[in-house]
């Protein structure tokens, strides 16, 4: 390894595990040959060395799957490139099901695998037994076989990555501890170590268990916490010859494979054991934690049931090695909101080896090119609310996240820990109305109302079906209240407010005061960074409404593009409440509350008003396809406003009703239909773009338009009213996959299950297709546009009845 630190490096990678080694390798491959890696102990001495190192390609999204497929290809290529074996063993994986719901879950995964081009197919319990003869298969209902999965040697993979990086000029410094991070005006300038200072332009923070503390050196929030993680190793046993597939018995919280002629039995138990910050210090090198047989005992009983041979096996050890977990179970990758030039590659949630190759490539890509190679917004380093960086909340949440690793992906399932962190202004009123709450960006938001008992999780028609139907019916026939208070609100003020927004927004932000503008926020590739609603409240004053979980990301984006403009940006999210009053009875209710003039506000217009004596701004628009307003008032006045509206006959409605109505209207949403891989043209939103250009991404949009790109998001209506699509299902035409669903719900105004779907190529209106729900094909019809009220007549002003 290198001896003398350079005075400057373009990029400093901190941490010598799989993420650090992969990131350094890819930086060097991308031409950053002066990059260096700092490791305070020895390479792989944190958590990488004791990884079970499974590489299973399928993940819940196309791009996470694509990322791991890249890892598989990379690990194979490294052997040829460097001569260093990575210990790749490709014996496949077998996922068994012992309950009907688990069988549905694995069949949904099989369908997803087909959509993503991965080999996977269902096998019977008997066939599963043939592939794993030591397994007790008496209670197995079925399984899915994935032949291309495998495992590697973690230390060998890192050795190959390091060898490749060094051959290109990158340098590694072991036994070099970081003692401080230098910043100036919110930007990275250097790294202080116990061997000197290195000035740099960017830092890749790949410090695993210690990432939260190292990030704090640079003023950044990194919500990740270590938990204990267990696997049992036995001495050689009869029946294990050579290498076996990985056996996943997720109903028992177990994964199982061979190890040196014996067995490796690992678990993700329902509730893990957190490790408080500071317990694992700089001396924790190639370290393990004490065996805890009491904690492991329930998993051991499950293992004895699945593998009777364990009863006579000789135990080698119960390995207890720490792993880091995030508040939602997905890693953090990309630049932080707080500190420019600080990039995170951490919180791998025990899938570091599988993810490391592709995640390291994407992190290097983000550093060099300013973006990941493809959309990874679900892993965006800026996605967590600041409240989640609290040690108290992490200590509660991380153990549950460990346990959810093998959960069944039920629709509507909610986490139980670290709840009630942020309450809406109307929280008390909603709970009194029987709200079932869901957590979004730390906020507790009502999913539906009238709950009388905790809902049972199911893949069939949910317990809340009738509750949501009543809410949609109220909005459609009378009036309902949808709470948009947790949507991010950013005030943009100053002489250059219009010029600034004309640069960062693709929509018609130059409209006169009193206008509401829907606009895309694009990057230089002409794909979505965000989609927002803008209210022009004055000549030099705008209010931007952004997604609930996008406020940190979007605010960072706007601030970093505001240089050179005389504007001020302020996050006023918690200062105001916003209630959507929607339905044909909305005008009568508003008039009864003393706001007779409210109905005079034109479509996509905003104006000040008084409702029940409360100063508000009312914007005429609708996310649910019914006439009404989004009414914004001071947060402290929300209770009075809500009391007046409900006294007039409006009823509260939750997110499930809103989603159903949104999908019926064909309205796209970030993270579902829209992301940084999708252009407005492909999303059918070209009409909302300024023809004159001048905005970020305009040239790329015109290139896409000139190349013949067309809208590829369509609506689907399923014939079978009992079908329950959830999203990500493959769409078939004539036996071939032609697309995938993105948002799904029951359409109460349509009377059928409905979906929005991305197609690989346009299909004609009325085309008959099939949707694969857990390997059962359901007939559906394509509609090129909204399913409900396609001309939008119901969203326009409706005069109040006399």
PDB file of C-alpha atoms in Angstrom, residues 44 78 82 84-88 152-162:
ATOM      1  CA  UNK A  44     -12.387  -5.324   4.753  1.00  0.00           C
ATOM      2  CA  UNK A  78     -12.551  -8.897 -12.434  1.00  0.00           C
ATOM      3  CA  UNK A  82      -6.790  -8.742 -12.588  1.00  0.00           C
ATOM      4  CA  UNK A  84      -7.475 -12.361  -8.803  1.00  0.00           C
ATOM      5  CA  UNK A  85     -10.120 -15.000  -8.127  1.00  0.00           C
ATOM      6  CA  UNK A  86     -13.292 -13.664  -6.512  1.00  0.00           C
ATOM      7  CA  UNK A  87     -14.565 -17.088  -5.440  1.00  0.00           C
ATOM      8  CA  UNK A  88     -17.732 -16.919  -7.538  1.00  0.00           C
ATOM      9  CA  UNK A 152     -18.499 -14.823  -3.736  1.00  0.00           C
ATOM     10  CA  UNK A 153     -15.587 -14.510  -1.334  1.00  0.00           C
ATOM     11  CA  UNK A 154     -15.885 -10.951   0.054  1.00  0.00           C
ATOM     12  CA  UNK A 155     -12.180 -10.508   0.805  1.00  0.00           C
ATOM     13  CA  UNK A 156     -11.221 -11.807  -2.637  1.00  0.00           C
ATOM     14  CA  UNK A 157     -13.671  -9.460  -4.369  1.00  0.00           C
ATOM     15  CA  UNK A 158     -12.170  -6.493  -2.528  1.00  0.00           C
ATOM     16  CA  UNK A 159      -8.642  -7.678  -3.337  1.00  0.00           C
ATOM     17  CA  UNK A 160      -9.527  -7.789  -7.030  1.00  0.00           C
ATOM     18  CA  UNK A 161     -11.127  -4.328  -6.925  1.00  0.00           C
ATOM     19  CA  UNK A 162      -8.068  -2.888  -5.179  1.00  0.00           C
TER      20      UNK A 162
END
